[in-house]
CSV table of C-alpha atoms and ligand atoms in Angstrom, one decimal:
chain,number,residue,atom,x,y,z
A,198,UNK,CA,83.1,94.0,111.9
A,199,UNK,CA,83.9,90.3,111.7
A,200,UNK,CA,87.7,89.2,113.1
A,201,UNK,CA,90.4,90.7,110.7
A,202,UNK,CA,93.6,88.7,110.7
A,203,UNK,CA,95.5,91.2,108.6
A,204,UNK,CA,95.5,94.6,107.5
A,205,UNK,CA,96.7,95.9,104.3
A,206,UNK,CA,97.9,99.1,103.9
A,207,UNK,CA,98.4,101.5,101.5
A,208,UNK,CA,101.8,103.9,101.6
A,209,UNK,CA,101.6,107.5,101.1
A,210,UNK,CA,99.4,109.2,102.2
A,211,UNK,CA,98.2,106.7,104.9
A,212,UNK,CA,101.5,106.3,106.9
A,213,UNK,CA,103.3,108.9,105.4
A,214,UNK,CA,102.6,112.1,104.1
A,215,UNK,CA,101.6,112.7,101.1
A,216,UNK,CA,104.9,113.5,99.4
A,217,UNK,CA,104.4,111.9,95.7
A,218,UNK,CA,104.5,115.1,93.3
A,219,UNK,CA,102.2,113.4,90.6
A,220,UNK,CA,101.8,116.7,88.5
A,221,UNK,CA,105.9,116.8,88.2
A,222,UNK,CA,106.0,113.1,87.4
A,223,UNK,CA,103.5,113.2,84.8
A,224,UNK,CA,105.0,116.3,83.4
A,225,UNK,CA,108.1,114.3,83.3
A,226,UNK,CA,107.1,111.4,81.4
A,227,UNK,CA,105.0,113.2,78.6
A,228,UNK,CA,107.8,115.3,77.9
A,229,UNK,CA,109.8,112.0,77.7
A,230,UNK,CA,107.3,110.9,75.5
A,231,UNK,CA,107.1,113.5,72.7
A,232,UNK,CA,110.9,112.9,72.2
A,233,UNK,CA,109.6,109.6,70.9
A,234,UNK,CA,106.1,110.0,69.2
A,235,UNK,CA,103.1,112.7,69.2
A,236,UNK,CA,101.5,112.8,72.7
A,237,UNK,CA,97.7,112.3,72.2
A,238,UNK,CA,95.6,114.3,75.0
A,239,UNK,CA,93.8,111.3,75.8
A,240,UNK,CA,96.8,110.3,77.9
A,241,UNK,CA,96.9,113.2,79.8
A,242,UNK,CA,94.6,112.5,82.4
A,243,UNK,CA,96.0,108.4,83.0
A,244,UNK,CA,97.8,108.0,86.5
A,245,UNK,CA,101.0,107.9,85.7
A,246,UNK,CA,102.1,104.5,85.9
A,247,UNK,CA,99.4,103.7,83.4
A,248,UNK,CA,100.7,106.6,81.4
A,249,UNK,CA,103.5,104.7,81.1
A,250,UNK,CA,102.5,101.7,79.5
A,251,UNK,CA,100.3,103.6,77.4
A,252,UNK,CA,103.6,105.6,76.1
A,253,UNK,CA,105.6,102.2,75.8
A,254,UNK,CA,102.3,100.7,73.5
A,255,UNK,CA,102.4,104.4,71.9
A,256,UNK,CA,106.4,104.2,70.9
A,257,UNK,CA,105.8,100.7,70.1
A,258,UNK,CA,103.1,101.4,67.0
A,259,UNK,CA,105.0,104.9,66.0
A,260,UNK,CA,108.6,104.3,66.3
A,261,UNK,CA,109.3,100.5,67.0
A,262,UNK,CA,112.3,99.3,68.6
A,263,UNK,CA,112.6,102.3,71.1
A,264,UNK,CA,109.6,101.4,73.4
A,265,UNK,CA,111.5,99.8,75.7
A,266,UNK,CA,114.5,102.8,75.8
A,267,UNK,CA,111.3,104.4,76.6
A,268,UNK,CA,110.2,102.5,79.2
A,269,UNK,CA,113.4,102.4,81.0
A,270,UNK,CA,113.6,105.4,81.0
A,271,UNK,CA,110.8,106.6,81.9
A,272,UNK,CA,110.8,104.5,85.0
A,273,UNK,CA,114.3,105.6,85.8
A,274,UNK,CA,112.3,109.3,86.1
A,275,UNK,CA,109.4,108.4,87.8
A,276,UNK,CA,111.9,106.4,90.7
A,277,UNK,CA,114.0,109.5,90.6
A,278,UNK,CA,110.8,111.5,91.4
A,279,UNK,CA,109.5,109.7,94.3
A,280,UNK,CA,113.0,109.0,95.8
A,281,UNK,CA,113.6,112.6,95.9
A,282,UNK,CA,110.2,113.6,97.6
A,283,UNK,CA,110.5,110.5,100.3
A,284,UNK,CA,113.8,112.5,100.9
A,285,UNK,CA,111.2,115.2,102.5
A,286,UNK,CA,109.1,113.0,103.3
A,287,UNK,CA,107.6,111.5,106.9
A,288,UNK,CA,105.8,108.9,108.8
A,289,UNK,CA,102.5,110.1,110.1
A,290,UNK,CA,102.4,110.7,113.7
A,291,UNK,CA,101.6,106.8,115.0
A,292,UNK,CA,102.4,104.4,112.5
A,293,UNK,CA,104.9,102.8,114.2
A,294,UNK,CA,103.4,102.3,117.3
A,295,UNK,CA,99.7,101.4,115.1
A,296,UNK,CA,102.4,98.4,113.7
A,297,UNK,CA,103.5,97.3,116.8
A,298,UNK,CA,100.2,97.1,118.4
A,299,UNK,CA,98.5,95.7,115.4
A,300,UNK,CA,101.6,92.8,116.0
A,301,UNK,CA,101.0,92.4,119.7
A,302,UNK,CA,97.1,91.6,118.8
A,303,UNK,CA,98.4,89.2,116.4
A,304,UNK,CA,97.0,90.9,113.5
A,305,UNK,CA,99.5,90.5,110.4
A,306,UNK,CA,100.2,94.0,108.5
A,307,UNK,CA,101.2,94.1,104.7
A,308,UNK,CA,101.9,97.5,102.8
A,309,UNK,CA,100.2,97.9,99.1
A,310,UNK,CA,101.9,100.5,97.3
A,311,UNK,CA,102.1,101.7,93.8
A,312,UNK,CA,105.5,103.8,94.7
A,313,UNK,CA,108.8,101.8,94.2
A,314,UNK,CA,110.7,100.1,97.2
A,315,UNK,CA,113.7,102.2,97.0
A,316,UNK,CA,111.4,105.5,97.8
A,317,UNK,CA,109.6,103.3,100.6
A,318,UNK,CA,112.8,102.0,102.4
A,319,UNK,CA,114.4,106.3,102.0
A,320,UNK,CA,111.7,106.6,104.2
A,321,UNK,CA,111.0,104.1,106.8
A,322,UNK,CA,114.5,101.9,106.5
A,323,UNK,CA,113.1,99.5,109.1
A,324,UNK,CA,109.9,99.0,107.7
A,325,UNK,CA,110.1,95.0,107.3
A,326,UNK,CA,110.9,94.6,111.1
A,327,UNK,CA,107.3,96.7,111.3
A,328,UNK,CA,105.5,94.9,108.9
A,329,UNK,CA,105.1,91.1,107.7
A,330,UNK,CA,104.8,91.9,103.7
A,331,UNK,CA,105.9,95.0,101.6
A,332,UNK,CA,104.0,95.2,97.9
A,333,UNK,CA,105.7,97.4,96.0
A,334,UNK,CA,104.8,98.1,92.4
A,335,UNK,CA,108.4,95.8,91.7
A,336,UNK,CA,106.5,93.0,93.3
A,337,UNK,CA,103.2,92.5,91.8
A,338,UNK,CA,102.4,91.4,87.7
A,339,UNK,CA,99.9,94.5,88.3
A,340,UNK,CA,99.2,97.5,90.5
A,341,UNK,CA,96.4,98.8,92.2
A,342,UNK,CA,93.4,99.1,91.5
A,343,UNK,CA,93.9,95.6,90.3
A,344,UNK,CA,93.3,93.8,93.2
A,345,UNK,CA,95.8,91.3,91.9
A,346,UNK,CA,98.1,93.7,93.6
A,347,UNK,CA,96.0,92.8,97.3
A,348,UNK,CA,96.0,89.2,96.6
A,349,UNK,CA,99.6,89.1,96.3
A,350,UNK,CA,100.3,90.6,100.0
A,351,UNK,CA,97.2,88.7,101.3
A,352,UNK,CA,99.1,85.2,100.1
A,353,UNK,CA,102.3,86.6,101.2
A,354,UNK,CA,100.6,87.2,104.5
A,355,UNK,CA,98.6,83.5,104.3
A,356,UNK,CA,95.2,85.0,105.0
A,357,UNK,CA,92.2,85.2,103.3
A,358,UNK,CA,90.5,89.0,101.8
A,359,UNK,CA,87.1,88.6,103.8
A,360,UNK,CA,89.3,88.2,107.3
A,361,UNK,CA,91.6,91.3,105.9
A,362,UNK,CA,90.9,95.1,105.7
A,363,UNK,CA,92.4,97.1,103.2
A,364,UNK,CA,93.3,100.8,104.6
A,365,UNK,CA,94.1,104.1,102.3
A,366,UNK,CA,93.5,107.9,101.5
A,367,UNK,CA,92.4,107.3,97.7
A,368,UNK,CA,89.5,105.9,96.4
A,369,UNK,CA,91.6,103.3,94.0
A,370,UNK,CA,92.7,102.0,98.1
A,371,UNK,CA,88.8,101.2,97.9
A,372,UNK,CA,88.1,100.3,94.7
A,373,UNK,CA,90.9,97.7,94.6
A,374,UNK,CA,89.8,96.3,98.2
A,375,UNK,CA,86.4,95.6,97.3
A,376,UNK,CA,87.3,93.8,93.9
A,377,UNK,CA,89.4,91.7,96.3
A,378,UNK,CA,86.8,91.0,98.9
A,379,UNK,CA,88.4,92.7,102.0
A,380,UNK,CA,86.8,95.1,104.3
A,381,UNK,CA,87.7,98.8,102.9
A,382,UNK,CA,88.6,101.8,105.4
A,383,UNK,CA,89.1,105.4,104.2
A,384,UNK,CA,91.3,107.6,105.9
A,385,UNK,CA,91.4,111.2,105.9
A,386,UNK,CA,95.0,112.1,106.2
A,387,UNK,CA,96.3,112.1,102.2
A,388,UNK,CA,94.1,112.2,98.6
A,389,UNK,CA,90.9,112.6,99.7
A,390,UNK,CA,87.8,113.7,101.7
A,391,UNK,CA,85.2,112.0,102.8
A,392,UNK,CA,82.6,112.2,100.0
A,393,UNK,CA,85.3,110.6,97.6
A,394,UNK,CA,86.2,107.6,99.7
A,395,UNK,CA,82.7,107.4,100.3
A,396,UNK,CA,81.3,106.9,97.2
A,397,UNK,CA,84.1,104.6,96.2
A,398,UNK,CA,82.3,102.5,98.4
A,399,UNK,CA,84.0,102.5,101.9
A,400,UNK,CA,83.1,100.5,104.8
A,401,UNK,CA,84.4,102.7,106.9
A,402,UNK,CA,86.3,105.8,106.7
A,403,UNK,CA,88.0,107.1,109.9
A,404,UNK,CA,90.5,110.2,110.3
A,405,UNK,CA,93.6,108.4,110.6
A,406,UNK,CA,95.5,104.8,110.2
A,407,UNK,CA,96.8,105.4,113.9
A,408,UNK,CA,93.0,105.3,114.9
A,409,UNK,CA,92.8,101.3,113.6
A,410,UNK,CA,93.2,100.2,116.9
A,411,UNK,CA,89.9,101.7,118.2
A,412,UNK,CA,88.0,100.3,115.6
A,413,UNK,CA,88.8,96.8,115.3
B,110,MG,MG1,97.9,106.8,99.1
């Protein structure tokens, strides 16, 4: 592996456990939804963030003037949502100290995540003494898998993608690190197994962040 400067990484899943209750979220916002207009299935499957903007274009064409109510709303679930499970939530065992030793090598650490900073702060209050740049979904124009998203915490973090490595549990973690040109490493501890980080094109996929060390 050539020198990495930085390492980005993603939240849940990867330093935390995986505490995000997608199926309740999405459930949340189409019911939102069909107070507002007819829910075509086609939406169904969309992550939910994009199911969001989907609904806001959605309300826009079929009942104009209340997309935004919608959007505001739906947000103000979603934030509910993920607050409420961070409330459970955990850090997996080792990211603190994976942080610390990461900043004793000198290597800058940034977290890309599509949950919203109030959830991510619930859980680890103290994360910005742990880590030099934290992208929540608030603070990029777009989320992952755009790799605007990595771009953003790569300039906040002054480095360049091909000295950075982009770590996560789901193959968008990948997807969006390769379309930024960073190094890409799967980990097994949230979303997915191997074959799926895999053949979203992983450099590497290891068992857990707290392993990084060993691998640089
Ligand atoms: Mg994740």
């Amino acid at each position: 592996m050539m020198p990495i400067k930085a390492i980005l990484f993603d939240f849940d899943g990867t330093l935390a456990e995986l505490n995000v209750d997608f199926i309740r979220m999405r459930k949340a916002v189409l019911d939102l939804m069909s107070n507002y207009c007819s829910v075509p299935d086609n939406i169904k499957d969309c992550y939910v963030l994009e199911m969001i903007d989907a609904g806001k274009e959605l309300v826009f064409k079929n009942n104009p003037g209340r997309e935004n109510d919608f959007f505001k709303k739906a947000h103000e679930l979603i934030c509910h949502i993920e607050t409420a499970g961070s409330k459970k939530g955990r850090l997996l065992a080792g990211t603190r100290e994976v942080l610390q030793l990461l900043r004793e090598k000198r290597v800058k650490t940034g977290i890309v995540t599509r949950n919203c900073m109030a959830a991510i702060k619930q859980l680890f209050p103290d994360i910005d003494l742990h880590c030099d740049a934290v992208i929540t979904r608030e603070f990029t124009t777009q989320v992952k898998p755009h790799p605007i998203h990595l771009l953003t915490a790569l300039d906040a973090l002054d480095t360049d993608a091909h000295s950075a490595a982009m770590v996560g549990d789901h193959p968008m973690d990948i997807t969006a690190g390769r379309e930024a040109g960073t190094y890409t490493i799967g980990v097994l501890t949230g979303y997915s197994g191997f074959a799926a980080l895999r053949d979203a094109g992983a450099d590497m996929i290891i068992e857990k962040a707290a392993d990084i060390p060993q691998v640089l």
